Amino acid sequence: MSSAPFVRSFAMRSPGIRSSAGVLAMLVTSIAYAEKPAPLPQLSATSDQASVVGVSSGGYMAAQLAVAWPERFSGVGVLAAGPWGCAQGALSLALNQCMTTRRGLPSLDDLDARRERYASQEQVGSQEDLSLLRAFVWHGAEDEVVVPELGSLLAEQWQAWLGSPNQLRAVSSDATGHGWPVRLPREAAIDPQSLGGCRQGGGSHVLACNEDVASEMLGWLYPERQPAASEGELVAFDQSEFAVKGLANTGYVFIPEVCEAGGCPVTVALHGCQMSADAIGDTFIRHSGLNHWAEEYGQLVLYPQAKSSMANPQGCWDWWGFAESTWQLSPLHDTREGTQVRALMAMLDRLQSALVQQEVLERQE
């Protein structure tokens, strides 16, 4: 699937920069798969309340972003993944110690020494900034892809980093397999076959569990948010300008009308392996529950997209180092220097950038 017609793309009515108040008014329906979406827009998002959430490989990547740039986020949510840094740049560890535990559980002491080494070289954020985050950790008790013990170890890791136990919520969901559980509204237009079984997982890894993990997670990460309800649009954008190894050409962003004028926080939402739009269509980006919460509270949701390749056949995010240079003995995928980390932060920068109104006026004269 390329630029699919289930979303809309940005189009410019006239050359030059447009004002943020007119963002949604300038959406037009895609009429062909080959249509190239417009660039990711500048939406003047607030810079002090961003969060990053993800599932499976996206959960590992969410933790990598939060540890690399804790000063840029207020919260992190990780579903169905293990401890930060677990793979240590080795696919063998990723498979045998960070999904299964055939080689035993990873050592949190070793991983923290890795983080401290990075911090001493300013390749990740400071312990002080890390301690200020709120964290949400979820794992299915029947997960057979990333074993539940790794989720417990992740919660233990974050508990040691945070300033207070009250900043962490850890949830183990009984009778739930690997994936992202959802509670769909009755009017949701989705084929039930698009969802995975709650206990078995599989399928799209969007699990029919009658569990609204998106609302539970964002409610925890934003405990003082007041409702600011408005309808929203799911918009395709040209992701190729952020091109690095492993990224698809098209990404998506959900924009509530209340966010047109700026000032909304951003949630970066990272799909898991085999969960990109190329793999499962709009099942995750439209039905995860994140957009419903975003409409109710006024939140931008960024859905970057990974792609499959020979080095990454399941379209995972890079949590073991495949996107780095082949000559690197110790790939920096889990630092500020990681190629995918840099690309994702550049997308966040764009959403948080303000339009220069004077330039708008000058171009109109």
XYZ file of C-alpha atoms in Angstrom:
365
model
C 0.000 0.000 0.000
C 1.322 3.427 -0.872
C -0.534 6.694 -0.364
C -3.846 4.969 0.310
C -7.238 6.694 -0.022
C -8.360 5.901 3.515
C -6.729 9.130 4.720
C -6.359 12.624 3.385
C -3.249 14.455 2.302
C -2.227 18.090 2.627
C -2.504 20.228 -0.480
C -1.469 23.828 -0.968
C -4.063 26.203 -2.385
C -1.359 28.731 -3.153
C 2.435 28.805 -3.014
C 4.172 29.787 0.192
C 3.496 29.070 3.854
C -0.081 28.729 5.065
C -1.401 29.860 8.425
C -2.047 27.238 11.105
C -5.700 28.335 11.377
C -6.283 27.044 7.853
C -4.667 23.626 8.147
C -7.772 21.455 8.103
C -9.500 23.669 5.553
C -6.735 22.803 3.101
C -7.207 19.050 3.268
C -8.322 17.365 0.059
C -9.285 13.767 -0.459
C -6.665 11.596 -2.150
C -8.041 10.338 -5.449
C -5.259 7.980 -6.473
C -2.850 5.617 -4.807
C 0.028 7.237 -6.667
C -0.634 10.710 -5.269
C 2.308 11.941 -3.251
C 1.302 13.462 0.087
C 2.437 16.931 1.041
C 5.150 17.513 3.684
C 4.520 17.063 7.371
C 3.080 20.427 8.470
C 4.263 22.858 11.101
C 1.488 22.909 13.704
C 2.956 25.001 16.532
C 2.550 22.099 18.950
C 3.565 22.706 22.537
C 7.104 21.581 23.275
C 6.764 20.712 26.967
C 4.180 17.893 27.008
C 5.179 15.489 24.255
C 4.889 11.767 24.850
C 6.091 8.719 22.982
C 4.304 5.362 23.050
C 4.785 2.117 21.185
C 4.116 -1.588 21.025
C 6.609 -4.446 20.568
C 9.486 -3.087 18.430
C 7.735 0.282 18.671
C 7.802 -0.097 22.437
C 11.536 -0.680 22.370
C 11.923 2.365 20.113
C 9.674 4.489 22.353
C 11.994 3.775 25.277
C 15.017 4.593 23.109
C 13.570 8.011 22.248
C 12.663 8.753 25.863
C 16.106 7.781 27.186
C 17.925 9.597 24.386
C 15.915 12.809 24.768
C 14.123 12.809 28.160
C 14.101 16.613 28.222
C 11.898 16.561 25.105
C 9.202 14.322 26.600
C 6.929 14.337 29.622
C 5.843 10.717 29.346
C 6.588 7.337 27.769
C 4.324 4.328 27.235
C 5.667 0.861 26.357
C 3.514 -2.132 25.465
C 4.712 -5.705 24.938
C 8.460 -4.985 25.066
C 11.432 -5.582 27.340
C 14.058 -3.368 28.964
C 15.715 -0.434 27.262
C 19.037 -1.327 25.586
C 18.287 -5.039 25.835
C 19.676 -6.093 22.436
C 22.939 -4.125 22.872
C 23.381 -3.996 19.103
C 23.206 -7.770 18.567
C 20.421 -9.570 16.721
C 21.251 -12.792 18.587
C 20.536 -11.072 21.909
C 17.380 -9.498 20.507
C 16.049 -12.932 19.592
C 17.314 -14.969 22.534
C 17.305 -12.595 25.495
C 14.870 -9.790 24.591
C 11.995 -11.776 23.079
C 12.560 -15.261 24.444
C 14.898 -15.843 27.366
C 16.814 -18.830 26.009
C 20.010 -17.048 27.060
C 18.561 -15.954 30.378
C 17.218 -12.598 31.457
C 19.200 -9.461 30.626
C 21.101 -7.802 33.468
C 19.640 -4.454 34.474
C 22.994 -3.521 36.014
C 24.721 -4.078 32.667
C 22.091 -2.097 30.807
C 22.290 0.782 33.257
C 26.064 0.821 32.874
C 25.448 1.101 29.120
C 23.132 4.066 29.677
C 25.586 5.749 32.051
C 28.381 5.337 29.517
C 26.222 6.946 26.862
C 25.273 9.755 29.263
C 28.917 10.496 30.032
C 29.411 11.016 26.288
C 26.198 13.077 25.979
C 24.693 10.454 23.673
C 21.563 10.147 25.831
C 19.855 12.498 28.260
C 20.725 13.068 31.878
C 19.522 10.990 34.801
C 17.954 14.157 36.227
C 15.786 14.688 33.148
C 14.970 10.983 32.937
C 13.749 10.986 36.545
C 11.036 13.545 35.753
C 9.100 11.436 33.239
C 5.849 9.602 33.792
C 5.916 6.028 32.496
C 3.277 3.450 31.583
C 4.287 -0.184 31.057
C 1.821 -2.804 29.803
C 2.302 -6.481 29.012
C -0.024 -9.357 28.170
C 0.312 -12.240 30.612
C -0.094 -14.727 27.721
C 2.459 -13.053 25.432
C 4.431 -15.714 23.576
C 6.432 -13.302 21.397
C 8.037 -11.132 24.088
C 7.774 -13.154 27.274
C 6.048 -11.434 30.226
C 9.139 -11.630 32.446
C 10.756 -9.058 30.163
C 7.858 -6.670 30.694
C 8.295 -7.018 34.453
C 11.997 -6.299 34.057
C 11.185 -3.198 32.009
C 8.940 -1.914 34.789
C 11.723 -2.562 37.314
C 14.167 -0.661 35.113
C 11.940 2.399 34.876
C 11.142 2.296 38.575
C 14.853 2.640 39.318
C 15.162 5.620 36.966
C 12.116 7.624 38.016
C 12.103 10.080 40.872
C 9.057 8.540 42.586
C 7.121 5.248 42.460
C 4.052 7.380 41.759
C 5.392 8.199 38.286
C 5.083 4.607 37.042
C 2.014 2.540 36.227
C 2.729 -1.099 35.343
C -0.103 -3.305 34.076
C -0.145 -7.045 33.452
C -3.243 -8.038 31.497
C -4.533 -11.541 32.147
C -5.480 -13.779 29.214
C -3.935 -11.350 26.718
C -1.324 -12.164 24.107
C 1.155 -10.086 22.139
C -0.073 -6.803 20.730
C -2.132 -3.672 21.427
C -5.539 -4.331 23.046
C -8.521 -2.249 21.961
C -12.162 -1.673 22.829
C -13.890 -0.685 19.617
C -17.011 1.513 19.649
C -20.116 -0.187 18.311
C -20.172 2.049 15.268
C -16.573 1.288 14.271
C -16.468 0.321 10.616
C -13.895 -2.442 10.756
C -13.884 -6.057 9.709
C -13.538 -8.199 12.870
C -11.070 -10.324 10.910
C -8.723 -7.325 10.943
C -8.171 -7.822 14.671
C -6.043 -10.393 16.428
C -7.413 -12.729 19.059
C -7.047 -11.381 22.576
C -5.266 -14.395 24.026
C -3.684 -15.711 20.841
C -2.456 -12.353 19.494
C -1.496 -12.682 15.852
C -3.299 -11.168 12.897
C -2.804 -7.402 12.948
C -1.614 -7.520 16.591
C -4.428 -5.059 17.291
C -6.216 -7.271 19.789
C -9.968 -7.616 20.284
C -9.773 -7.605 24.075
C -12.428 -5.071 25.147
C -9.570 -3.214 26.849
C -9.003 0.467 26.044
C -5.287 0.590 26.774
C -4.896 3.852 24.823
C -7.195 5.802 27.148
C -5.716 4.174 30.241
C -2.192 4.994 29.105
C -2.759 8.581 27.977
C -4.878 9.262 31.040
C -1.895 8.204 33.147
C 0.638 10.184 31.138
C -1.546 13.333 31.228
C -3.266 13.204 34.634
C -4.261 16.880 34.713
C -5.587 17.279 31.174
C -9.012 18.854 30.769
C -11.343 17.898 27.900
C -11.146 20.000 24.732
C -13.311 17.975 22.401
C -13.326 18.440 18.627
C -13.430 16.273 15.549
C -10.177 15.322 13.899
C -8.676 14.170 10.612
C -6.157 11.450 9.839
C -3.705 12.915 7.340
C -0.995 11.337 5.197
C 2.348 13.131 4.844
C 5.497 12.648 2.803
C 7.873 10.800 5.100
C 10.560 10.473 2.430
C 12.094 13.829 3.389
C 13.097 12.176 6.681
C 14.457 9.196 4.765
C 16.781 6.879 6.635
C 17.182 3.130 6.434
C 14.003 1.350 7.469
C 11.487 4.195 7.041
C 8.555 4.075 4.633
C 7.737 6.896 2.216
C 4.420 7.838 3.839
C 3.574 8.605 7.453
C 0.354 9.752 9.138
C -0.709 12.362 11.654
C -4.042 12.795 13.434
C -5.103 16.438 13.795
C -8.107 17.522 15.898
C -9.665 20.802 14.789
C -8.863 22.374 18.157
C -5.179 21.905 17.357
C -5.250 24.005 14.182
C -4.280 27.167 16.057
C -1.351 25.473 17.809
C -0.649 24.706 21.442
C -1.570 21.002 21.453
C 0.831 18.350 22.765
C 2.104 15.567 20.501
C 2.033 11.831 21.074
C 4.456 9.891 18.871
C 2.825 6.471 18.336
C 5.058 3.665 17.069
C 3.567 0.511 15.578
C 5.082 -2.908 16.105
C 6.520 -5.415 13.660
C 4.035 -6.389 10.923
C 1.786 -3.484 12.032
C 2.655 -0.757 9.526
C 0.074 0.636 7.102
C 1.769 -1.385 4.357
C 1.107 -4.559 6.352
C -2.325 -4.025 7.963
C -3.793 -0.920 6.335
C -5.393 1.560 8.718
C -6.139 -0.944 11.499
C -3.593 0.450 13.973
C -3.519 4.110 12.983
C -7.306 4.408 12.953
C -8.444 1.919 15.604
C -5.776 1.937 18.341
C -7.957 4.207 20.496
C -5.369 6.995 20.479
C -7.348 9.141 18.044
C -10.502 8.900 20.153
C -8.622 10.186 23.205
C -6.945 12.850 21.065
C -10.314 14.149 19.858
C -11.605 14.340 23.410
C -8.589 16.120 24.912
C -6.929 17.967 22.026
C -3.817 15.967 21.137
C -1.803 15.539 17.947
C -0.887 11.907 17.241
C 2.054 11.225 14.938
C 2.168 7.775 13.319
C 5.600 7.324 11.698
C 5.905 4.262 9.501
C 8.657 1.683 9.194
C 8.982 -0.598 6.173
C 10.115 -4.139 5.510
C 13.390 -4.967 3.791
C 15.834 -7.849 3.495
C 17.543 -6.675 6.691
C 14.188 -6.113 8.411
C 11.599 -8.384 6.784
C 8.837 -7.742 9.338
C 8.983 -3.947 9.164
C 10.179 -3.458 12.750
C 11.636 -0.335 14.300
C 15.381 -0.514 14.829
C 15.976 -1.687 18.379
C 18.973 -3.935 17.634
C 21.077 -1.873 15.196
C 20.154 -2.979 11.674
C 19.784 0.602 10.399
C 23.287 1.665 11.396
C 26.457 1.343 9.350
C 27.500 -2.258 8.801
C 31.061 -1.488 9.906
C 30.025 -0.337 13.387
C 30.988 -2.852 16.057
C 28.738 -1.049 18.546
C 25.820 0.536 16.643
C 24.412 3.698 18.217
C 20.782 2.923 17.365
C 19.691 3.507 20.986
C 21.337 6.925 21.322
C 20.837 10.434 19.985
C 23.055 9.395 17.075
C 20.749 6.580 15.950
C 19.586 7.170 12.393
C 15.949 6.343 13.125
C 16.031 8.257 16.422
C 17.226 11.357 14.572
C 14.527 10.999 11.920
C 11.739 10.603 14.474
C 12.936 13.595 16.459
C 13.047 15.643 13.249
C 9.361 14.823 12.707
C 8.566 15.949 16.248
C 10.558 19.138 15.644
C 8.457 19.856 12.567
C 5.156 19.484 14.408
C 6.409 21.726 17.202
C 7.659 24.390 14.800
C 5.660 27.606 14.592
C 4.640 29.206 11.326
C 6.147 32.623 10.793
C 3.131 34.827 10.249
C 5.216 37.708 8.890
C 6.414 35.483 6.082
C 2.805 34.656 5.298
C 1.938 38.327 5.002
C 4.984 39.081 2.867
C 4.190 36.255 0.464
C 0.605 37.468 0.123
C 1.677 41.040 -0.785
